[in-house]
Each structure stands twice: as structure tokens, then as C-alpha cells.
Amino acid sequence: MCGIIGFAGREQAAPILLDGLARMEYRGYDSAGIAVRSEAKGLQVKKAKGRLQVLSDLTHGGADLEGTLGIGHTRWATHGEPNDINAHPHVSENGRIALVHNGIIENYLEIKEQLQRHGVKFTSDTDSEVVAQLLEFHYNECHNMLEAVGRVLRRIQGSYAFGIICSDYPNALIAARKDSPLILGYGENGNYIASDVTAIIKHTRDVVYMEDGEIAVVTAENIDVFDSEMNPLEKKHSQVDWDVSAAEKGGYAHFMFKEIMEQPEAVRKTLSPRVRDGRVVLDDVKLTAEYVKNISRIFIIACGSSYHVGMVSKYSWERLLRRPVQVDLASEFRYSDPLVDENTLVIVISQSGETLDTMAAMREAKSRGARTLAVVNVVGSSIAREADDVLYTWAGPEIAVATTKAYTTQLVLMDLIGLYLADLLGTVEKSEYDAILAEMQVLPEKMRRLLEHFEDVQYFASRYFNHNSIFFIGRNLDYAMGLEGSLKLKEISYIHSEAYASGELKHGTISLIEPGTLVVALGTYAALFDKAMSNVVEVKARGAEVLAVTTETFKEKMEKTADSTIVVPDTHPILQPSLGVVPLQLFAYYVALQRGCDIDKPRNLAKSVTVE
Ligand code: AGP
């Protein structure tokens, strides 16, 4: 979603802002803009609809805008269509204040009407311009920018991360946040604000995470942070340990392919520090055995692919824990008057740690007394900071909008947590516990071997990329895995695709199967393989073309019936989706490639969904 960067320093700001925005392109956007202040020219603002390249060309890579203080923004439209006028930064009527904003101002219409009654003229359809104009209104009253910001923050409702510059303040930019991420970066040549650490990691790893209600004044020499009452705060610094190269393509054609290929290493990083002497060790969680024994119910709450991880975990956790596990979409859970209490453990899963619905659902659960454990990839993100416990997936930065390595690391981390809880509850046999852990240790290597055969999947993609509708079918863990395979395909290739539990076919969906329909049949779940085969026969009998995914054990049987078969290594059943999903990711990737799609930045999608 929208991205913010700001710089106050001793170098020209515009090229730094453009570079930072480029590093956030993966988040999804439809227009971009920068504002730079210089002594000679005051505030200079350039905005453009479309790709960042348009803005870069417009400013000759930033060379046209002189000045060492500036803010930049990539916009993903919510209020008002994507165009040059609605793009940020927004400038107040007298041209003195420029502002970039992530989030949504809920009471903007009411404020806009009030300002209009005072004669203020608006140029855009956005909620963000209202804040720029309100700032000018208060600044004209008090002639102090920080005080004006404070007054504005008390007046507005909703979510925001702001970067603000004013032509009267040659050296300082002001930042503020509530329910939308904002990071302060301390660099050699100046200081930064950013909504995403990837925007500034090239310049600094020394960061401070702003909390809700905080305001920061950033100059080249210093950053002062205040609470909402303007009391100065001492903030804890964090070191970002991501390597810059992790957020670059490194010779691959697409981030998505690079991230698919990084999965063995990402899974190893997530697993290995947490398995010691044949035991799962989760040092970071404070759940006591006594608390775990009293858990009556477990909720897993997430959105999109993270929700699909929850679906896989429901099958494996219920098997391991013998406790009811309910998986809810965060956007539904938050408004469902959920039945959670202090004996409910709520697991929230989020790669970004900033998904608004997931955050709101977590708050709802907490307010009802539930204990929350977050599985998050981005260190220091909002969900990670608010959860009672957090466990990080060590996938590194994931840039492609379609998640791959974050998904598989979430899967294996959920397997670890499930095993850990089952051990505390005494619901898992030692032999099963040992068998799962032993298989986990060799999972990265099996994944690596599987990825060596990426060209097999490429071949199948070239055979099937012309289909307009594709079905994924499977049972139990295969069904849950199919949900992700189907989402991957549709989000990047724009092919209509649905995932069904195979047993449901006869209850409606089978009417859609006609000669030539492509069905991706998932048959990796050993306990129900024969049933999966029956469903393959069933759709074949109606003329479907079947691309199957199965294990080495069932290869021969499957090959006799399916038109095409992809084989993955055998592993323990609960780990099988971590291997089975890999060819589905590759299939989506190569199909999208054949169809000429914008793989890393699919249309209408954003990496981090920070609006409702
Ligand atoms: C999947 O490829 C998508 N990027 C999307 O479904 C994503 O998983 C969802 O928006 C949730 O994001 P989160 O994990 O950052 O909360």
C-alpha cells in the first residue's frame, strides 16, 4: 500500500526520496510524488500518476529539485481516483505546507465542510488534502508548526502516518503516526522517516519504531520524539539486520522467483534456532504449561495467504493437540462478536505485521481477555509489538506481492508451535514428536532438491497457460494447500481459479467440469490418497485435463490416471504442504510469465494492506 519516505540531511533530497520510493514499489501503488524545500525556491512539488519512472523522468532523476529536506510518497488510491491531483504530497492553499499520508482520515468530510465554510478551496478528492489544509488553518492561528500538528492530531479520527514539511522551517520535517507504520532512521548524512525499512536500509540500519500517538521532529543532526502531550521521549534504537542485497533482485528476473528459490534457506533459518537437542525450544514465548492446559479453544486469525496457513494448521493442530481450532478471516472475526475469553488462545498470522484487519481482530480478541500469539515476519511491526507473544518467521524481506517464502516459513513455524503446545499438553506420542522433528531437520534439503526440478513445472505451465478457468481439488491438508495454490495463480496470472475440497465436487462444482477444463488434483496426503484418486477419475470421466501433484510413494498410481504429474518428496504428513505448495508457486509464476503479467506487482494488489 502507500509508502512514505522523508529526509532531512546534508545531501540533495530528491534522488534519495526517489530511490526510497523505488524500494517500496513492491507494496503496490498507482501514483507517486515528492516535495523538496530549498532556500531559493521554497517548496517544490512534483507528482505523477503511474509508475515511478514517470516521476523520475519528470524530475530528471530528482536533479531538477534542489534542496536537502523533502518527503515522498507512493499512493494506492482509496479516496479519489489515481491521478496527478490526488497523488501526494498534498500542499495547503497558501503553498507553505506539504504533507504525505498513509491511512484513512475517517472524519475528513466533516472537517472539509468546516474549512470550506472558512473559504478554503480544495483541489483533490482525498482525505489527506484535508489534513494539509487543516494544518495551515491551525498554523495561521498559532504560528508554530509543532503546535499546529498537535491541534490537528487532536481533531482528526482514523489512521495515519504523516510526513510534513513547511517552507517556514528550512531544516525540519515532522512525522506522526497512529495505526500506520512509521520508522525513524539515523544516517550518516542525515536522518530519515519511512513507512517501510526497505526504503532506507541502504542508508542506515539504526532505526526507531514510532508508536501510536507519537510525533517526531527530524533534522539533519537530530531526531526529537514526543508523546501526544508533547513530552519528550527517550526511544529505544533497533538494528535492522537485513542485508541490502536481500531486498534486491540479485540477477533474478523477478523477486517472486528469487523468493521461491530462497525458501530452503528461509525455512532453515526459521527452524534451526528453535530445535535443540531433539526438542522444540521457543525461548521467546511466555506461555506457561499451566496456561496451555487451561486453553479450551484456539483461534487462528489472518488474511489471504496467512489465512491459508491457518487452514493447514487447523488440520495438523487438531490432530496434534486434540483441541478445537477455529480459523477465521480477520475481516470477519473483528465484527463477529467472537466467542473468545481468557481461556482462548488466539494466534494471529501476518507476514507484514501491519495488516489492518488482522491488527483490529487481534485487538478485539485482547479486549475480550484472550491471550494472543503473533506469527510475523517483519521485525518491530505493529502486530508484533502489540501481541502478548511474538514468534518471527526469519524469511527476510519479501518484496513480491505474491507471498512465497513468507508462506512456507509461516507453515513450518506453525508446525513447530503445534508440536510445542502438543508436548505441553501431552497429546503427542514421543515417537510421533521425534518423527516430525527429524523430518523438519531435513525439510530444507528436500525443498532444495525439489526446486532443482523447476523446469518440469515450467514445461507444464507452457502447456496449460492458456486455460481461462482452473480448479484445485484436494482433501484435508491437500485442500488447505490448494487454497494457496489457487490464490497464487489468480493473483499473478489473473486466471479465474477456485479451490475445492474434493468431497464437495459432487455437491455443485462438478457441473463446471467440461471437456478440457484444467483440474489441478492434489494427492500428497497419504491417508486419503485413494479418495483423491477417485476424484481424479471422477473429473477425468467428465473430460477434465488433470495436472496432479503427488509424492514419490504415489507417483506410479497417479501417473496411470492423471494427464500430467508433478512429484514431490515424501515427508511427515503434517509437513507435506510445505513441499507440495512449492510446485504450485512455480506453476503460478510460469503461467503468469507466459501470459506477460506484471509478476511482482500484480494489478490492484498491495503487499501490505493497511486499510480496511
Ligand atoms: C498473498 O500472496 C497476498 N500477498 C495476501 O493474500 C497476503 O497474504 C494478505 O494480504 C495478508 O498479508 P499479511 O500476511 O502481511 O497480513
XYZ file of C-alpha atoms and ligand atoms in Angstrom:
628
model
C 0.000 0.000 0.000
C 1.078 3.627 0.193
C 4.723 4.272 1.011
C 6.300 7.215 2.809
C 9.866 8.431 2.893
C 11.298 11.652 4.267
C 14.835 13.015 4.507
C 16.454 15.891 6.386
C 20.175 15.953 5.711
C 23.293 17.213 4.078
C 22.711 15.779 0.580
C 20.250 16.525 -2.166
C 16.965 15.021 -1.001
C 15.164 14.287 -4.274
C 17.361 11.410 -5.540
C 17.238 9.828 -2.073
C 13.461 10.139 -1.995
C 13.076 8.619 -5.469
C 15.376 5.728 -4.597
C 13.462 5.078 -1.366
C 10.160 5.123 -3.224
C 11.550 2.692 -5.790
C 12.417 0.288 -2.981
C 8.818 0.422 -1.813
C 7.334 -0.103 -5.281
C 6.596 -3.701 -4.345
C 3.976 -2.528 -1.879
C 1.709 -1.564 -4.771
C 0.842 1.988 -5.866
C -0.779 3.914 -8.650
C 0.874 7.346 -8.427
C 3.842 8.957 -6.746
C 5.157 12.335 -5.718
C 7.880 14.230 -3.895
C 8.167 17.638 -2.240
C 11.537 19.275 -1.593
C 12.316 22.546 0.126
C 15.168 24.835 -0.836
C 16.175 28.282 0.352
C 15.975 29.702 -3.156
C 12.804 28.073 -4.420
C 10.762 27.288 -1.308
C 8.565 24.195 -1.648
C 8.746 22.387 -4.969
C 6.296 19.562 -5.569
C 6.198 17.041 -8.423
C 3.583 14.317 -8.722
C 2.652 11.855 -11.408
C 0.132 9.120 -11.996
C 1.519 5.716 -12.925
C 4.905 4.167 -12.467
C 7.649 5.871 -10.513
C 9.675 6.080 -13.710
C 7.274 8.789 -14.898
C 8.085 10.902 -11.839
C 11.760 10.176 -12.191
C 11.733 11.243 -15.854
C 9.750 14.350 -14.944
C 12.414 15.457 -12.466
C 15.469 14.068 -14.300
C 16.074 11.572 -11.551
C 15.447 14.259 -8.952
C 18.147 16.598 -10.308
C 15.571 19.311 -11.041
C 14.538 19.667 -7.410
C 17.143 21.359 -5.318
C 17.105 21.036 -1.543
C 18.193 18.818 1.317
C 14.812 18.475 3.038
C 11.964 16.528 1.490
C 9.187 13.983 1.614
C 7.983 11.406 -0.890
C 5.034 9.103 -1.336
C 3.702 6.256 -3.414
C -0.096 6.259 -3.358
C -2.519 3.363 -3.563
C -5.849 5.061 -4.161
C -8.609 4.904 -1.555
C -10.293 8.327 -1.598
C -10.345 9.656 -5.142
C -9.167 8.032 -8.349
C -5.489 7.600 -9.148
C -4.419 10.813 -10.919
C -1.821 13.575 -10.631
C -4.009 15.767 -8.439
C -4.914 13.102 -5.912
C -1.296 11.956 -5.675
C 0.706 13.056 -2.614
C 2.298 15.269 -1.352
C -0.693 17.500 -0.760
C 0.002 21.164 -0.375
C -2.005 23.645 1.677
C -3.735 26.507 -0.093
C -1.025 29.102 0.538
C 1.633 26.640 -0.685
C 3.594 26.669 2.570
C 2.852 23.180 3.923
C 3.309 19.849 2.132
C 2.186 16.561 3.583
C 2.292 12.857 2.756
C -0.131 10.493 4.443
C -0.724 6.761 4.781
C -4.017 5.620 6.289
C -7.557 6.947 6.234
C -8.988 10.023 7.953
C -12.488 8.971 8.874
C -13.939 12.389 9.721
C -12.403 14.195 6.747
C -15.731 15.187 5.180
C -16.892 16.966 8.295
C -13.562 18.832 8.580
C -13.592 19.629 4.882
C -17.041 21.202 5.134
C -15.917 23.290 8.098
C -12.848 24.523 6.259
C -14.914 25.259 3.167
C -17.148 27.435 5.318
C -13.972 29.387 6.144
C -13.367 29.801 2.431
C -10.677 27.121 1.987
C -10.555 25.798 -1.578
C -9.740 22.123 -2.172
C -8.180 20.728 -5.299
C -8.249 16.956 -4.733
C -10.801 14.349 -3.656
C -8.585 12.989 -0.913
C -8.900 12.808 2.836
C -5.185 13.636 3.029
C -5.504 17.105 1.489
C -7.979 17.929 4.248
C -5.196 17.409 6.778
C -2.805 19.666 4.854
C -5.451 22.399 4.785
C -6.346 21.904 8.444
C -2.664 22.231 9.308
C -2.464 25.548 7.508
C -5.605 26.696 9.298
C -4.119 25.965 12.723
C -0.655 27.184 11.755
C -2.171 30.528 10.804
C -3.671 30.655 14.301
C -0.642 29.655 16.376
C 2.358 30.280 14.052
C 4.079 27.200 15.458
C 4.242 24.112 13.314
C 4.581 21.583 16.106
C 1.675 23.116 17.974
C -0.390 23.117 14.757
C 0.354 19.425 14.230
C -0.733 18.702 17.814
C -4.025 20.537 17.247
C -4.640 18.643 14.017
C -3.969 15.272 15.619
C -6.482 16.038 18.341
C -9.065 16.907 15.693
C -8.753 14.008 13.242
C -10.036 10.445 13.585
C -8.735 7.409 11.750
C -5.342 6.001 10.926
C -2.288 7.874 9.802
C 1.409 8.084 9.263
C 2.358 11.619 8.256
C 5.449 13.283 6.873
C 5.174 17.073 6.859
C 7.400 19.912 5.693
C 6.765 23.639 5.876
C 8.542 26.368 3.908
C 8.996 28.389 7.126
C 11.046 25.550 8.654
C 14.091 25.093 6.434
C 15.668 22.247 8.385
C 12.939 20.118 9.914
C 10.322 17.642 8.883
C 7.610 16.461 11.227
C 6.312 12.902 11.474
C 3.371 11.441 13.364
C 1.692 8.056 13.490
C -1.411 6.203 14.596
C -2.290 2.709 13.333
C 0.002 3.020 10.338
C 3.703 2.159 10.490
C 6.427 4.787 10.594
C 10.119 4.324 11.259
C 12.794 6.874 12.101
C 16.234 6.225 10.623
C 19.531 7.664 11.862
C 22.004 8.050 9.000
C 25.491 9.444 8.400
C 24.365 12.160 6.027
C 21.086 12.959 7.655
C 18.016 11.417 9.179
C 15.018 9.672 7.677
C 11.419 8.722 8.108
C 9.928 5.759 6.262
C 6.861 3.588 6.352
C 8.947 0.588 5.391
C 12.503 -0.192 6.405
C 13.406 -1.278 2.858
C 13.152 2.378 1.794
C 16.088 3.461 3.946
C 18.146 0.338 4.613
C 20.663 1.436 2.001
C 21.462 4.431 4.236
C 21.042 3.158 7.757
C 20.231 0.164 9.922
C 19.880 2.259 13.064
C 16.133 2.766 13.479
C 13.459 3.686 15.993
C 9.906 2.393 15.639
C 7.371 5.138 16.306
C 4.405 4.212 18.476
C 0.815 5.347 18.111
C 0.325 8.936 19.238
C 3.987 9.909 18.886
C 5.301 12.912 16.999
C 8.874 13.344 15.765
C 10.826 16.365 14.630
C 13.563 15.256 12.263
C 16.537 17.425 11.313
C 19.887 16.596 9.702
C 21.551 16.447 13.116
C 18.881 15.109 15.400
C 15.509 13.454 15.915
C 13.293 14.530 18.818
C 10.332 12.339 19.668
C 7.347 13.487 21.742
C 4.255 11.823 23.129
C 0.794 13.166 22.332
C 1.129 15.691 25.196
C 4.415 16.930 23.670
C 6.518 15.462 26.448
C 9.968 14.454 25.124
C 10.585 10.698 24.936
C 13.714 8.551 25.098
C 13.289 5.915 22.397
C 14.943 2.539 22.140
C 17.016 2.070 18.996
C 16.892 -1.158 16.990
C 19.390 -2.510 14.496
C 17.923 -3.890 11.284
C 19.884 -6.996 10.424
C 18.601 -7.397 6.871
C 21.216 -7.241 4.196
C 20.601 -4.662 1.453
C 21.015 -7.404 -1.157
C 18.085 -9.284 0.396
C 15.818 -6.557 -0.925
C 17.360 -6.584 -4.401
C 16.795 -8.979 -7.287
C 20.367 -10.252 -7.427
C 20.274 -11.389 -11.050
C 16.828 -12.988 -10.959
C 14.195 -11.787 -13.404
C 11.614 -11.339 -10.659
C 11.560 -11.036 -6.896
C 8.937 -13.765 -6.809
C 11.233 -16.296 -8.445
C 14.133 -15.257 -6.234
C 11.965 -15.635 -3.152
C 10.712 -19.058 -4.261
C 14.327 -20.130 -4.633
C 15.232 -18.704 -1.217
C 12.748 -20.958 0.557
C 15.124 -23.728 1.672
C 17.342 -21.184 3.394
C 14.432 -19.205 4.837
C 12.860 -22.380 6.234
C 16.199 -23.443 7.684
C 16.617 -20.055 9.383
C 13.129 -20.261 10.837
C 13.512 -23.823 12.081
C 17.073 -24.421 13.167
C 17.418 -21.993 16.104
C 14.217 -23.457 17.542
C 15.172 -27.118 17.556
C 17.750 -28.031 20.165
C 18.700 -31.499 21.444
C 15.684 -33.071 19.838
C 13.214 -30.583 21.386
C 11.275 -27.573 20.167
C 12.574 -24.535 22.033
C 10.517 -21.365 21.798
C 12.541 -19.080 24.045
C 10.562 -16.034 23.046
C 7.127 -17.200 24.193
C 5.951 -16.740 27.740
C 3.093 -19.274 27.629
C 3.220 -21.424 30.741
C 2.342 -25.116 30.813
C -0.452 -24.283 33.250
C -1.938 -21.691 30.898
C -1.725 -24.057 27.949
C -3.512 -26.813 29.894
C -6.426 -24.467 30.506
C -6.857 -23.496 26.869
C -10.319 -24.574 25.827
C -10.196 -23.288 22.294
C -7.756 -21.928 19.760
C -8.493 -19.334 17.121
C -6.209 -18.677 14.191
C -6.868 -15.299 12.597
C -5.333 -13.927 9.424
C -5.972 -12.720 5.874
C -5.118 -14.093 2.430
C -2.199 -16.485 2.298
C -1.629 -16.161 6.032
C -5.209 -17.356 6.464
C -4.368 -20.326 4.248
C -1.525 -21.165 6.610
C -4.157 -21.154 9.335
C -6.251 -23.592 7.301
C -3.319 -26.000 7.051
C -2.627 -25.615 10.759
C -6.219 -26.382 11.685
C -5.815 -29.886 10.258
C -2.403 -30.513 11.774
C -3.042 -28.865 15.144
C -6.323 -30.647 15.783
C -4.513 -33.874 15.081
C -1.666 -32.962 17.448
C -3.498 -31.062 20.189
C -6.923 -32.693 20.310
C -8.379 -29.215 20.907
C -10.846 -27.349 18.688
C -9.055 -24.977 16.351
C -11.124 -22.375 14.556
C -9.663 -20.447 11.634
C -11.256 -17.074 10.920
C -10.673 -14.390 8.350
C -9.585 -11.338 10.312
C -12.032 -9.106 8.443
C -14.909 -11.361 9.561
C -13.684 -12.116 13.057
C -13.400 -8.482 14.078
C -17.118 -7.820 13.513
C -18.479 -11.200 14.579
C -18.894 -10.609 18.312
C -16.443 -13.504 18.695
C -16.745 -16.125 21.407
C -13.338 -15.697 22.972
C -12.357 -15.365 26.605
C -9.334 -15.777 28.855
C -9.186 -19.496 28.074
C -8.895 -18.841 24.369
C -5.531 -18.719 22.686
C -5.611 -16.506 19.623
C -2.879 -16.962 17.039
C -2.569 -14.132 14.529
C -0.500 -14.683 11.413
C 0.812 -11.826 9.314
C 3.848 -11.528 7.093
C 3.875 -7.722 7.194
C 2.626 -7.368 10.744
C 0.697 -4.323 9.534
C -2.479 -5.772 8.010
C -5.209 -3.571 9.418
C -7.918 -6.235 9.663
C -5.564 -8.640 11.428
C -4.459 -5.929 13.813
C -8.054 -4.957 14.591
C -9.047 -8.606 15.093
C -6.152 -9.077 17.482
C -7.191 -6.018 19.478
C -10.762 -7.316 19.595
C -9.555 -10.671 20.932
C -7.331 -8.998 23.522
C -10.130 -6.757 24.692
C -12.142 -9.915 25.441
C -9.383 -11.355 27.568
C -7.802 -13.767 25.100
C -4.057 -14.277 25.043
C -2.514 -13.504 21.665
C 0.485 -15.031 19.965
C 1.597 -13.434 16.698
C 3.490 -15.156 13.907
C 5.076 -12.287 11.997
C 7.873 -11.754 9.501
C 8.606 -8.032 9.791
C 10.505 -7.338 12.980
C 9.137 -4.485 15.050
C 5.899 -4.263 13.065
C 2.705 -3.146 14.778
C 1.195 -6.605 15.282
C 4.491 -7.934 16.599
C 4.645 -5.143 19.141
C 1.066 -5.427 20.350
C 0.746 -9.194 20.674
C 1.297 -10.843 24.059
C 3.853 -13.117 22.441
C 5.536 -12.932 19.081
C 7.435 -15.503 17.085
C 9.222 -14.313 13.980
C 9.497 -16.166 10.726
C 13.019 -15.475 9.595
C 12.145 -15.242 5.906
C 13.955 -11.927 5.334
C 12.348 -9.167 3.305
C 9.702 -10.381 0.915
C 9.263 -7.947 -1.948
C 6.994 -9.695 -4.475
C 3.359 -9.010 -3.699
C 2.562 -12.710 -4.024
C 3.928 -14.317 -0.908
C 6.038 -17.471 -1.186
C 8.846 -17.739 1.330
C 6.830 -15.949 3.991
C 4.041 -18.510 3.478
C 6.309 -21.554 3.813
C 8.129 -20.147 6.828
C 4.767 -19.438 8.459
C 3.793 -23.052 7.771
C 6.875 -24.525 9.407
C 6.728 -22.133 12.336
C 3.091 -23.094 12.920
C 4.155 -26.746 12.811
C 6.762 -26.011 15.463
C 4.265 -24.175 17.668
C 1.758 -27.000 17.265
C 4.357 -29.520 18.313
C 5.424 -27.349 21.253
C 1.850 -26.988 22.527
C 1.112 -30.688 21.986
C 4.154 -31.555 24.048
C 2.999 -29.286 26.895
C -0.457 -30.853 26.708
C 0.885 -34.387 26.489
C -1.249 -35.070 23.415
C 1.521 -36.258 21.123
C 3.285 -39.620 21.317
C 7.045 -39.355 21.718
C 7.570 -41.412 18.564
C 5.395 -39.020 16.540
C 7.097 -35.978 18.099
C 10.522 -37.357 17.225
C 9.441 -38.336 13.720
C 8.111 -34.863 12.941
C 11.211 -33.153 14.316
C 13.505 -35.476 12.397
C 11.665 -34.712 9.173
C 11.756 -30.987 9.914
C 15.533 -31.109 10.059
C 15.741 -32.422 6.503
C 12.915 -30.305 5.103
C 15.176 -27.520 3.729
C 17.269 -30.092 1.881
C 14.179 -31.780 0.415
C 12.897 -28.390 -0.658
C 16.216 -27.619 -2.295
C 16.114 -30.882 -4.263
C 12.546 -30.184 -5.309
C 13.486 -26.734 -6.570
C 16.198 -28.203 -8.781
C 13.360 -29.507 -10.957
C 11.761 -26.116 -11.548
C 11.965 -26.662 -15.301
C 9.466 -29.565 -15.101
C 6.900 -27.146 -13.746
C 7.858 -24.597 -16.379
C 7.028 -27.209 -19.013
C 3.562 -27.836 -17.544
C 2.930 -24.111 -17.323
C 3.714 -23.708 -21.011
C 1.247 -26.493 -21.706
C -1.616 -25.098 -19.625
C -1.169 -21.323 -19.500
C -3.987 -20.720 -21.974
C -6.751 -22.025 -19.736
C -9.235 -19.452 -18.526
C -10.523 -21.288 -15.503
C -8.633 -23.730 -13.323
C -9.810 -25.824 -10.372
C -7.698 -27.040 -7.496
C -9.031 -30.044 -5.628
C -7.780 -31.968 -2.621
C -8.748 -33.368 0.729
C -7.668 -32.411 4.244
C -4.169 -30.849 4.117
C -4.250 -31.026 0.320
C -7.418 -28.953 0.287
C -5.828 -26.310 2.534
C -2.753 -26.298 0.303
C -4.969 -25.980 -2.784
C -6.432 -22.754 -1.406
C -2.977 -21.233 -1.537
C -2.142 -22.718 -4.953
C -5.321 -21.244 -6.357
C -4.747 -17.805 -4.802
C -1.173 -17.718 -6.086
C -2.360 -18.462 -9.609
C -5.192 -15.967 -9.704
C -3.371 -13.079 -8.054
C -0.474 -13.005 -10.513
C -1.841 -14.604 -13.715
C -5.418 -13.219 -13.485
C -6.803 -16.634 -14.431
C -10.056 -17.471 -12.724
C -9.355 -20.252 -10.287
C -11.115 -21.936 -7.369
C -10.038 -24.441 -4.762
C -12.472 -27.073 -3.543
C -12.436 -29.847 -1.020
C -12.698 -32.810 -3.390
C -15.598 -34.292 -1.495
C -17.628 -31.184 -2.259
C -17.314 -31.570 -6.019
C -20.457 -33.635 -6.309
C -22.406 -31.030 -4.370
C -22.210 -28.436 -7.107
C -18.821 -27.673 -8.594
C -18.643 -30.733 -10.809
C -21.210 -29.095 -13.068
C -18.439 -26.704 -14.125
C -16.197 -29.509 -15.346
C -16.417 -29.937 -19.102
C -14.115 -31.358 -21.750
C -10.747 -29.603 -21.489
C -11.251 -27.971 -18.071
C -7.946 -27.997 -16.198
C -8.099 -29.541 -12.736
C -5.036 -29.439 -10.517
C -5.515 -32.528 -8.355
C -3.562 -32.611 -5.118
C -2.766 -36.087 -3.871
C 0.012 -35.727 -1.339
C -1.979 -36.540 1.793
C -1.258 -40.245 2.186
C -4.184 -41.133 4.470
C -6.711 -40.061 1.832
C -4.791 -40.810 -1.330
C -7.287 -43.422 -2.580
C -10.145 -40.948 -2.157
C -8.111 -38.334 -4.009
C -7.634 -40.820 -6.853
C -11.379 -41.450 -7.044
C -11.917 -37.737 -7.526
C -9.332 -37.654 -10.294
C -11.203 -40.464 -12.050
C -14.475 -38.613 -11.500
C -13.310 -35.397 -13.192
C -11.476 -37.289 -15.933
C -14.740 -39.060 -16.735
C -16.256 -35.640 -17.413
C -13.470 -34.667 -19.790
C -11.190 -32.703 -17.439
C -7.488 -32.449 -18.112
C -5.721 -33.336 -14.857
C -2.419 -31.958 -13.648
C -1.632 -33.847 -10.451
C 0.749 -33.179 -7.602
C 1.667 -36.224 -5.575
C 4.519 -37.784 -3.610
C 7.213 -40.262 -4.654
C 5.212 -43.009 -2.921
C 2.111 -42.465 -5.046
C 3.800 -41.401 -8.284
C 3.163 -44.604 -10.178
C -0.502 -44.868 -9.269
C -1.142 -41.228 -10.090
C 0.673 -41.311 -13.412
C -1.679 -44.046 -14.627
C -4.676 -41.728 -14.440
C -3.574 -38.079 -14.499
C -2.548 -36.379 -17.738
C 0.494 -34.773 -16.111
C 2.091 -35.437 -12.751
C 4.428 -33.385 -10.595
C 6.211 -35.351 -7.891
C 7.380 -34.000 -4.545
C 9.496 -35.784 -1.933
C 7.767 -37.727 0.846
C 7.837 -36.309 4.334
C 5.763 -36.498 7.509
C 2.098 -35.813 6.571
C 1.842 -32.552 8.526
C 4.910 -31.193 6.717
C 3.766 -32.305 3.277
C 2.085 -28.962 2.379
C 5.439 -27.181 2.831
C 6.777 -29.234 -0.073
C 3.557 -29.603 -2.043
C 2.994 -25.857 -2.306
C 6.363 -25.230 -3.995
C 5.362 -26.534 -7.469
C 2.083 -24.634 -7.128
C 4.036 -21.408 -6.599
C 6.247 -22.210 -9.578
C 3.227 -23.093 -11.699
C 1.601 -19.732 -10.917
C 4.885 -17.962 -11.638
C 5.471 -19.579 -15.021
C 1.845 -19.285 -16.122
C 1.953 -15.554 -15.307
C 5.253 -15.251 -17.137
C 3.791 -16.914 -20.252
C 0.849 -14.546 -20.113
C 3.100 -11.493 -19.867
C 1.795 -10.381 -16.463
C 3.469 -7.939 -14.113
C 4.518 -10.710 -11.733
C 5.981 -8.781 -8.818
C 3.351 -6.058 -8.871
C 0.032 -7.560 -9.924
C -2.748 -5.146 -10.752
C -4.894 -3.742 -7.948
C -2.896 -5.522 -5.246
C -0.733 -4.212 -2.452
C 1.858 -6.017 -0.380
C 0.754 -4.659 2.922
C -2.954 -3.965 3.290
C -3.140 -1.183 5.838
C -6.697 -0.078 5.064
C -9.958 -1.886 5.669
C -0.744 -13.362 -0.868
O 0.139 -13.620 -1.872
C -1.054 -11.946 -0.620
N 0.080 -11.116 -0.617
C -2.036 -11.687 0.515
O -3.071 -12.614 0.459
C -1.464 -11.640 1.944
O -1.126 -12.917 2.381
C -2.514 -10.990 2.856
O -2.763 -9.683 2.413
C -2.098 -10.971 4.301
O -0.937 -10.221 4.484
P -0.097 -10.328 5.820
O 0.397 -11.739 5.920
O 1.006 -9.331 5.639
O -1.012 -9.979 6.946
